mmCIF file of C-alpha atoms in Angstrom:
data_model
loop_
_atom_site.group_PDB
_atom_site.id
_atom_site.type_symbol
_atom_site.label_atom_id
_atom_site.label_comp_id
_atom_site.label_asym_id
_atom_site.label_seq_id
_atom_site.Cartn_x
_atom_site.Cartn_y
_atom_site.Cartn_z
ATOM 1 C CA MET X 1 0.061 -0.058 -0.173
ATOM 2 C CA GLU X 2 1.526 3.051 -1.204
ATOM 3 C CA GLU X 3 2.356 5.615 1.890
ATOM 4 C CA GLY X 4 -0.913 8.434 2.148
ATOM 5 C CA ALA X 5 -3.259 6.545 0.806
ATOM 6 C CA PRO X 6 -5.977 6.726 2.604
ATOM 7 C CA LYS X 7 -6.541 3.829 5.516
ATOM 8 C CA PRO X 8 -10.141 1.316 4.674
ATOM 9 C CA PRO X 9 -12.579 2.130 7.036
ATOM 10 C CA VAL X 10 -12.794 0.225 10.669
ATOM 11 C CA SER X 11 -16.105 -1.328 10.631
ATOM 12 C CA PHE X 12 -18.011 -1.279 13.908
ATOM 13 C CA MET X 13 -17.662 -5.360 14.634
ATOM 14 C CA ASP X 14 -13.638 -4.241 14.704
ATOM 15 C CA LYS X 15 -14.182 -1.619 16.621
ATOM 16 C CA ILE X 16 -16.524 -3.805 19.315
ATOM 17 C CA SER X 17 -13.391 -6.362 19.083
ATOM 18 C CA THR X 18 -10.880 -3.909 19.240
ATOM 19 C CA TYR X 19 -12.007 -2.617 22.706
ATOM 20 C CA LYS X 20 -13.374 -6.354 24.423
ATOM 21 C CA LYS X 21 -9.424 -6.977 23.813
ATOM 22 C CA MET X 22 -7.837 -3.260 25.257
ATOM 23 C CA ALA X 23 -10.898 -3.842 28.490
ATOM 24 C CA TRP X 24 -9.652 -7.301 28.680
ATOM 25 C CA GLY X 25 -5.794 -6.162 28.741
ATOM 26 C CA THR X 26 -6.880 -4.152 31.370
ATOM 27 C CA TYR X 27 -8.298 -6.537 33.095
ATOM 28 C CA LYS X 28 -5.627 -8.845 32.929
ATOM 29 C CA SER X 29 -3.467 -6.603 34.498
ATOM 30 C CA LYS X 30 -4.383 -6.054 37.754
ATOM 31 C CA PRO X 31 -4.528 -8.600 40.588
ATOM 32 C CA ILE X 32 -8.246 -9.640 41.111
ATOM 33 C CA SER X 33 -7.866 -7.528 44.539
ATOM 34 C CA TYR X 34 -7.446 -4.495 42.253
ATOM 35 C CA TRP X 35 -11.053 -4.959 40.900
ATOM 36 C CA VAL X 36 -12.814 -6.377 44.438
ATOM 37 C CA LEU X 37 -11.627 -3.053 46.230
ATOM 38 C CA LEU X 38 -12.198 -0.245 43.432
ATOM 39 C CA LEU X 39 -16.064 -1.816 43.163
ATOM 40 C CA LEU X 40 -16.316 -1.729 46.567
ATOM 41 C CA SER X 41 -15.287 1.637 46.240
ATOM 42 C CA SER X 42 -16.974 2.602 43.684
ATOM 43 C CA GLY X 43 -20.163 1.782 45.798
ATOM 44 C CA ALA X 44 -19.389 3.280 48.016
ATOM 45 C CA MET X 45 -18.941 6.288 46.338
ATOM 46 C CA LEU X 46 -22.454 5.366 44.327
ATOM 47 C CA VAL X 47 -24.593 4.102 48.349
ATOM 48 C CA ALA X 48 -22.430 6.361 50.606
ATOM 49 C CA PHE X 49 -22.362 9.267 49.300
ATOM 50 C CA PRO X 50 -26.484 9.560 48.388
ATOM 51 C CA ALA X 51 -27.226 8.101 51.508
ATOM 52 C CA SER X 52 -25.273 10.837 53.669
ATOM 53 C CA SER X 53 -26.877 13.152 52.368
ATOM 54 C CA LEU X 54 -30.451 11.886 52.814
ATOM 55 C CA LEU X 55 -29.472 11.631 56.186
ATOM 56 C CA SER X 56 -28.523 15.423 56.455
ATOM 57 C CA ARG X 57 -31.715 16.291 54.963
ATOM 58 C CA VAL X 58 -33.916 13.843 57.410
ATOM 59 C CA TYR X 59 -32.202 15.903 60.254
ATOM 60 C CA TYR X 60 -33.261 19.111 59.233
ATOM 61 C CA SER X 61 -36.692 17.930 58.093
ATOM 62 C CA ASN X 62 -37.791 16.150 61.904
ATOM 63 C CA GLY X 63 -36.555 19.036 63.910
ATOM 64 C CA GLY X 64 -33.008 19.409 63.891
ATOM 65 C CA THR X 65 -31.672 22.977 63.870
ATOM 66 C CA SER X 66 -28.088 23.381 64.603
ATOM 67 C CA LYS X 67 -25.533 23.326 61.512
ATOM 68 C CA TRP X 68 -22.618 22.817 64.018
ATOM 69 C CA ILE X 69 -23.927 19.153 65.085
ATOM 70 C CA ILE X 70 -24.365 17.979 61.454
ATOM 71 C CA SER X 71 -20.854 19.314 61.194
ATOM 72 C CA TRP X 72 -19.561 17.270 63.908
ATOM 73 C CA VAL X 73 -21.129 14.133 62.804
ATOM 74 C CA ALA X 74 -19.533 14.397 58.960
ATOM 75 C CA VAL X 75 -16.401 13.541 60.779
ATOM 76 C CA ALA X 76 -17.105 11.040 64.246
ATOM 77 C CA GLY X 77 -16.918 8.786 62.640
ATOM 78 C CA TRP X 78 -13.076 9.440 61.351
ATOM 79 C CA PRO X 79 -11.966 6.375 64.202
ATOM 80 C CA LEU X 80 -14.158 4.021 61.296
ATOM 81 C CA THR X 81 -11.449 4.845 59.050
ATOM 82 C CA ALA X 82 -8.340 4.046 61.654
ATOM 83 C CA LEU X 83 -9.735 0.769 62.643
ATOM 84 C CA ILE X 84 -8.757 0.139 58.759
ATOM 85 C CA LEU X 85 -5.463 1.966 58.621
ATOM 86 C CA ILE X 86 -3.742 0.146 61.142
ATOM 87 C CA PRO X 87 -3.968 -3.235 60.201
ATOM 88 C CA THR X 88 -1.811 -2.566 57.392
ATOM 89 C CA TYR X 89 0.892 -1.485 59.395
ATOM 90 C CA PHE X 90 0.719 -5.475 60.251
ATOM 91 C CA PHE X 91 -0.219 -7.337 57.455
ATOM 92 C CA CYS X 92 1.075 -5.338 55.038
ATOM 93 C CA LYS X 93 4.530 -4.803 56.364
ATOM 94 C CA THR X 94 4.322 -0.794 56.144
ATOM 95 C CA SER X 95 5.267 1.916 59.091
ATOM 96 C CA PRO X 96 3.192 4.819 59.812
ATOM 97 C CA SER X 97 4.539 8.294 58.105
ATOM 98 C CA PRO X 98 7.080 10.230 60.800
ATOM 99 C CA LEU X 99 4.917 13.439 61.773
ATOM 100 C CA THR X 100 7.413 16.074 60.794
ATOM 101 C CA ILE X 101 5.681 19.486 61.699
ATOM 102 C CA LYS X 102 5.892 20.379 58.027
ATOM 103 C CA LEU X 103 3.170 17.262 57.923
ATOM 104 C CA THR X 104 1.587 18.119 61.039
ATOM 105 C CA LEU X 105 1.146 21.832 60.526
ATOM 106 C CA SER X 106 -0.152 20.932 56.848
ATOM 107 C CA TYR X 107 -2.902 18.021 59.013
ATOM 108 C CA ILE X 108 -3.875 21.238 60.981
ATOM 109 C CA VAL X 109 -4.277 23.602 57.989
ATOM 110 C CA LEU X 110 -6.631 20.577 56.246
ATOM 111 C CA GLY X 111 -8.445 19.728 58.852
ATOM 112 C CA PHE X 112 -9.485 23.489 59.320
ATOM 113 C CA LEU X 113 -11.035 23.722 55.896
ATOM 114 C CA SER X 114 -12.096 20.563 56.070
ATOM 115 C CA ALA X 115 -14.428 21.825 59.219
ATOM 116 C CA ALA X 116 -15.174 24.843 57.251
ATOM 117 C CA ASP X 117 -16.302 22.968 53.965
ATOM 118 C CA ASN X 118 -18.883 20.579 55.874
ATOM 119 C CA LEU X 119 -20.182 23.841 58.030
ATOM 120 C CA MET X 120 -21.087 24.586 55.147
ATOM 121 C CA TYR X 121 -22.266 21.224 54.019
ATOM 122 C CA ALA X 122 -24.692 21.779 56.723
ATOM 123 C CA TYR X 123 -26.389 25.086 56.072
ATOM 124 C CA ALA X 124 -26.953 24.154 52.640
ATOM 125 C CA TYR X 125 -28.850 21.248 53.885
ATOM 126 C CA ALA X 126 -30.510 23.051 56.175
ATOM 127 C CA TYR X 127 -32.051 25.168 53.838
ATOM 128 C CA LEU X 128 -32.023 23.622 50.595
ATOM 129 C CA PRO X 129 -33.428 20.565 49.509
ATOM 130 C CA ALA X 130 -31.101 17.180 49.371
ATOM 131 C CA SER X 131 -31.717 17.179 45.551
ATOM 132 C CA THR X 132 -31.123 20.811 44.823
ATOM 133 C CA ALA X 133 -28.126 20.267 47.263
ATOM 134 C CA SER X 134 -26.513 17.293 44.858
ATOM 135 C CA LEU X 135 -27.213 19.471 41.635
ATOM 136 C CA LEU X 136 -24.864 21.914 42.905
ATOM 137 C CA ALA X 137 -22.097 20.205 44.019
ATOM 138 C CA SER X 138 -21.764 19.691 40.057
ATOM 139 C CA SER X 139 -20.462 23.167 40.664
ATOM 140 C CA SER X 140 -17.029 21.141 42.320
ATOM 141 C CA LEU X 141 -16.101 20.331 38.757
ATOM 142 C CA VAL X 142 -15.839 23.765 37.856
ATOM 143 C CA PHE X 143 -13.746 24.389 40.750
ATOM 144 C CA SER X 144 -11.455 21.664 39.869
ATOM 145 C CA ALA X 145 -11.097 22.694 36.346
ATOM 146 C CA LEU X 146 -10.355 26.623 36.870
ATOM 147 C CA PHE X 147 -8.150 26.019 39.846
ATOM 148 C CA GLY X 148 -6.538 23.053 38.355
ATOM 149 C CA TYR X 149 -5.333 25.280 35.488
ATOM 150 C CA VAL X 150 -4.277 28.575 37.666
ATOM 151 C CA ILE X 151 -2.422 26.542 40.144
ATOM 152 C CA VAL X 152 -0.905 23.363 38.616
ATOM 153 C CA LYS X 153 -1.029 24.533 34.793
ATOM 154 C CA ASN X 154 -3.513 21.041 34.138
ATOM 155 C CA LYS X 155 -4.254 21.582 30.205
ATOM 156 C CA ILE X 156 -8.217 23.205 29.139
ATOM 157 C CA ASN X 157 -9.584 22.408 25.958
ATOM 158 C CA ALA X 158 -13.228 22.984 24.441
ATOM 159 C CA SER X 159 -14.530 20.381 25.878
ATOM 160 C CA THR X 160 -13.608 20.760 29.388
ATOM 161 C CA ILE X 161 -14.754 24.839 28.566
ATOM 162 C CA ASN X 162 -17.977 23.365 27.457
ATOM 163 C CA ALA X 163 -18.421 21.734 30.432
ATOM 164 C CA ILE X 164 -18.302 24.308 32.371
ATOM 165 C CA VAL X 165 -20.009 26.922 30.594
ATOM 166 C CA ILE X 166 -23.353 24.080 30.871
ATOM 167 C CA ILE X 167 -22.832 23.292 34.424
ATOM 168 C CA THR X 168 -22.959 26.874 35.428
ATOM 169 C CA ALA X 169 -25.691 27.434 33.703
ATOM 170 C CA ALA X 170 -27.330 24.855 35.573
ATOM 171 C CA MET X 171 -26.395 26.245 38.017
ATOM 172 C CA ALA X 172 -28.065 29.673 37.111
ATOM 173 C CA ILE X 173 -31.532 27.874 36.291
ATOM 174 C CA ILE X 174 -31.478 26.531 39.691
ATOM 175 C CA GLY X 175 -30.964 29.432 40.893
ATOM 176 C CA LEU X 176 -33.710 31.317 38.918
ATOM 177 C CA ASP X 177 -36.314 28.384 39.556
ATOM 178 C CA SER X 178 -35.541 29.203 43.203
ATOM 179 C CA SER X 179 -39.424 30.160 44.063
ATOM 180 C CA SER X 180 -40.688 26.347 43.257
ATOM 181 C CA ASP X 181 -37.655 24.396 45.256
ATOM 182 C CA ARG X 182 -37.728 25.270 48.488
ATOM 183 C CA TYR X 183 -39.526 24.287 51.514
ATOM 184 C CA GLY X 184 -42.337 26.411 53.082
ATOM 185 C CA ASP X 185 -40.792 27.490 56.567
ATOM 186 C CA VAL X 186 -37.546 29.240 54.254
ATOM 187 C CA THR X 187 -37.024 32.360 53.670
ATOM 188 C CA ASP X 188 -35.667 34.009 50.977
ATOM 189 C CA SER X 189 -32.717 35.127 53.024
ATOM 190 C CA GLN X 190 -31.797 31.541 54.157
ATOM 191 C CA TYR X 191 -32.377 29.733 50.836
ATOM 192 C CA ILE X 192 -29.991 32.234 49.409
ATOM 193 C CA ILE X 193 -27.615 31.283 51.296
ATOM 194 C CA GLY X 194 -27.647 28.201 51.615
ATOM 195 C CA PHE X 195 -27.616 28.536 47.478
ATOM 196 C CA VAL X 196 -23.979 30.195 48.096
ATOM 197 C CA TRP X 197 -22.500 28.250 51.188
ATOM 198 C CA ASP X 198 -23.168 24.878 48.606
ATOM 199 C CA ILE X 199 -21.057 26.093 45.804
ATOM 200 C CA MET X 200 -18.893 27.492 48.296
ATOM 201 C CA GLY X 201 -18.390 24.104 49.322
ATOM 202 C CA ARG X 202 -17.122 22.670 46.774
ATOM 203 C CA SER X 203 -14.417 25.181 46.343
ATOM 204 C CA PHE X 204 -12.106 23.776 49.262
ATOM 205 C CA HIS X 205 -12.319 20.089 48.255
ATOM 206 C CA VAL X 206 -9.110 18.527 48.232
ATOM 207 C CA VAL X 207 -8.442 14.575 48.052
ATOM 208 C CA LEU X 208 -7.423 14.478 51.917
ATOM 209 C CA GLU X 209 -3.668 12.025 51.157
ATOM 210 C CA GLN X 210 -3.935 11.169 54.916
ATOM 211 C CA GLN X 211 -7.937 10.799 55.542
ATOM 212 C CA VAL X 212 -7.394 9.807 59.170
ATOM 213 C CA MET X 213 -5.536 12.842 60.422
ATOM 214 C CA VAL X 214 -7.155 14.789 58.637
ATOM 215 C CA SER X 215 -10.264 13.695 59.605
ATOM 216 C CA PHE X 216 -9.603 14.229 63.308
ATOM 217 C CA PHE X 217 -8.287 18.043 62.819
ATOM 218 C CA ALA X 218 -11.545 18.777 61.614
ATOM 219 C CA PHE X 219 -12.945 17.135 64.334
ATOM 220 C CA VAL X 220 -10.688 18.614 66.471
ATOM 221 C CA PHE X 221 -12.387 21.780 65.151
ATOM 222 C CA THR X 222 -16.225 20.674 64.581
ATOM 223 C CA THR X 223 -15.572 19.432 68.501
ATOM 224 C CA ILE X 224 -14.625 23.173 69.663
ATOM 225 C CA GLY X 225 -16.923 24.659 67.614
ATOM 226 C CA MET X 226 -20.033 22.519 68.865
ATOM 227 C CA ILE X 227 -18.205 23.839 72.992
ATOM 228 C CA VAL X 228 -18.447 27.681 71.922
ATOM 229 C CA ASP X 229 -22.150 26.922 70.513
ATOM 230 C CA ASN X 230 -23.608 24.647 73.449
ATOM 231 C CA ALA X 231 -24.245 22.555 70.881
ATOM 232 C CA PHE X 232 -23.421 19.040 73.380
ATOM 233 C CA GLN X 233 -26.514 20.529 75.481
ATOM 234 C CA GLY X 234 -28.935 21.310 72.825
ATOM 235 C CA MET X 235 -28.350 17.484 71.708
ATOM 236 C CA SER X 236 -30.771 16.596 74.635
ATOM 237 C CA SER X 237 -33.879 18.538 73.598
ATOM 238 C CA GLU X 238 -33.477 18.470 70.163
ATOM 239 C CA ALA X 239 -33.638 14.393 70.644
ATOM 240 C CA ARG X 240 -36.954 14.976 72.760
ATOM 241 C CA SER X 241 -38.621 16.904 69.886
ATOM 242 C CA PHE X 242 -37.573 14.858 66.893
ATOM 243 C CA GLU X 243 -39.487 13.134 64.725
ATOM 244 C CA GLY X 244 -39.615 9.408 65.150
ATOM 245 C CA GLY X 245 -38.321 9.939 68.757
ATOM 246 C CA LYS X 246 -34.582 9.638 70.842
ATOM 247 C CA VAL X 247 -33.652 6.655 69.178
ATOM 248 C CA SER X 248 -34.518 8.032 65.343
ATOM 249 C CA TYR X 249 -32.747 11.005 66.075
ATOM 250 C CA ILE X 250 -29.085 8.754 67.493
ATOM 251 C CA MET X 251 -29.787 6.564 64.200
ATOM 252 C CA VAL X 252 -29.491 9.527 62.151
ATOM 253 C CA LEU X 253 -26.698 10.500 63.182
ATOM 254 C CA ILE X 254 -25.031 7.863 63.708
ATOM 255 C CA TRP X 255 -25.242 6.561 60.351
ATOM 256 C CA GLY X 256 -24.478 10.111 59.028
ATOM 257 C CA ALA X 257 -20.826 9.080 59.863
ATOM 258 C CA ILE X 258 -21.002 5.922 59.237
ATOM 259 C CA THR X 259 -22.005 6.804 55.588
ATOM 260 C CA PHE X 260 -20.076 9.841 55.348
ATOM 261 C CA GLN X 261 -16.741 8.177 56.115
ATOM 262 C CA LEU X 262 -17.399 5.648 53.862
ATOM 263 C CA GLY X 263 -18.359 8.091 51.071
ATOM 264 C CA VAL X 264 -14.966 9.992 50.972
ATOM 265 C CA LEU X 265 -12.506 6.524 52.079
ATOM 266 C CA GLY X 266 -14.150 5.339 48.828
ATOM 267 C CA SER X 267 -13.889 8.682 47.154
ATOM 268 C CA THR X 268 -9.983 8.873 48.251
ATOM 269 C CA ALA X 269 -9.790 5.301 47.453
ATOM 270 C CA VAL X 270 -10.756 5.396 43.010
ATOM 271 C CA LEU X 271 -8.639 7.878 42.285
ATOM 272 C CA PHE X 272 -5.686 5.940 44.110
ATOM 273 C CA LEU X 273 -6.931 3.137 42.308
ATOM 274 C CA ALA X 274 -7.706 4.182 39.484
ATOM 275 C CA SER X 275 -8.010 8.318 38.008
ATOM 276 C CA THR X 276 -9.875 11.650 38.254
ATOM 277 C CA VAL X 277 -11.570 10.199 35.615
ATOM 278 C CA LEU X 278 -13.327 7.367 36.595
ATOM 279 C CA ALA X 279 -14.196 9.828 39.875
ATOM 280 C CA GLY X 280 -15.855 12.006 37.679
ATOM 281 C CA VAL X 281 -17.479 9.313 35.739
ATOM 282 C CA LEU X 282 -18.527 8.547 39.906
ATOM 283 C CA ASN X 283 -19.454 11.794 40.983
ATOM 284 C CA ALA X 284 -21.929 12.380 37.170
ATOM 285 C CA VAL X 285 -23.782 8.800 38.476
ATOM 286 C CA ARG X 286 -24.241 10.154 41.897
ATOM 287 C CA VAL X 287 -25.606 13.632 41.135
ATOM 288 C CA PRO X 288 -28.847 11.567 39.384
ATOM 289 C CA ILE X 289 -29.155 9.019 42.046
ATOM 290 C CA THR X 290 -28.685 10.836 44.912
ATOM 291 C CA SER X 291 -31.845 14.361 43.210
ATOM 292 C CA ILE X 292 -34.047 10.823 42.481
ATOM 293 C CA ALA X 293 -34.156 9.286 45.548
ATOM 294 C CA ALA X 294 -34.353 12.713 47.325
ATOM 295 C CA VAL X 295 -37.681 13.166 45.311
ATOM 296 C CA ILE X 296 -38.500 9.585 46.164
ATOM 297 C CA LEU X 297 -38.135 9.275 49.730
ATOM 298 C CA LEU X 298 -38.394 12.746 51.010
ATOM 299 C CA LYS X 299 -41.081 14.426 48.702
ATOM 300 C CA ASP X 300 -38.569 16.592 47.480
ATOM 301 C CA PRO X 301 -39.818 19.323 44.877
ATOM 302 C CA MET X 302 -39.113 18.505 41.329
ATOM 303 C CA GLY X 303 -40.343 20.663 38.798
ATOM 304 C CA GLY X 304 -39.329 21.212 35.267
ATOM 305 C CA PHE X 305 -36.382 23.698 35.362
ATOM 306 C CA LYS X 306 -34.650 21.239 38.150
ATOM 307 C CA ILE X 307 -35.405 18.310 35.463
ATOM 308 C CA LEU X 308 -34.212 20.736 32.714
ATOM 309 C CA SER X 309 -30.928 21.533 35.227
ATOM 310 C CA LEU X 310 -30.157 17.443 35.784
ATOM 311 C CA ILE X 311 -29.654 17.255 32.335
ATOM 312 C CA ILE X 312 -27.035 19.183 31.520
ATOM 313 C CA THR X 313 -25.444 19.229 35.120
ATOM 314 C CA PHE X 314 -24.718 15.443 33.427
ATOM 315 C CA TRP X 315 -24.117 16.227 29.596
ATOM 316 C CA GLY X 316 -21.357 19.078 31.326
ATOM 317 C CA PHE X 317 -20.078 15.731 33.766
ATOM 318 C CA ALA X 318 -20.324 13.848 30.316
ATOM 319 C CA SER X 319 -17.573 17.025 28.463
ATOM 320 C CA TYR X 320 -15.607 17.115 30.857
ATOM 321 C CA ILE X 321 -14.810 13.591 30.790
ATOM 322 C CA TYR X 322 -15.098 13.541 27.393
ATOM 323 C CA GLY X 323 -12.411 15.881 27.452
ATOM 324 C CA ASN X 324 -10.032 14.956 29.864
ATOM 325 C CA TYR X 325 -9.993 11.424 27.954
ATOM 326 C CA SER X 326 -8.738 13.377 25.006
ATOM 327 C CA LEU X 327 -6.416 14.436 26.903
ATOM 328 C CA SER X 328 -4.108 11.875 28.621
ATOM 329 C CA LYS X 329 -4.908 10.022 25.177
ATOM 330 C CA ASP X 330 -2.939 12.810 23.674
ATOM 331 C CA SER X 331 -0.314 12.516 26.020
ATOM 332 C CA SER X 332 -0.116 9.028 25.790
#
């Protein structure tokens, strides 16, 4: 065949065969334990995070009022991660990283940011339906893309720019339709506070290098806030007036702590085992799961504008994922 001659077209079945070989080669390149762990981590992201969001909304809709309590619950489950971490020192023959002054300071700073992040989420779920809060969570992609470009000089292509514009438009649609997307006891100012804090909370999002230590320091900062706000004393009165009784109140808080930690642990594992692209795919899937579950289980309002925003957000995620795939393919 002469050089420069056009290549013969590849049939659809040939493409399917090529993708099957690539998938099988990828599968064989890793041990079974890797795929089991990745499956469990992905499941944690898709189940635990939506469950945590719904439980936060259940707390407020059934009589809870404290923002500090929900912030504290988000990090109170840090010993759960420690229970998973400690056995690795014995079975995997690893040793803890030495705690230098620089590393300790970084944990403290990240712990403070994590505590602030959780407090912002608490305001969001206090004043917004869970379905709306989950849609606003997709704005984290915008912050990640922009900060990645500014701080670490990540490349941005047309698909990434398209994703940023689309998701920003989706957030604007929710804001313009706010009158039909709120609970009756939430004022205009409270809705705006929840809207703004939910979006700002995503800008603090970090991949936690050492989840146990960062969660521990976040727990310390949040506990201080609980003490200053007298939130521990308020727990008993909240439990008495909570719809469903004291047992329901305690179960909401306990499962809220467990599901949040499992969600963070799963997302960290996915980033470590796979890539940010897979994490983006799972985040894209998590948004409609949370929104649909909130509508079915919590009777969240779901008007036409929110459905449109959901579709546009999913489109934005798809554009971002395709853009990152194209960049990684070009770099390789």
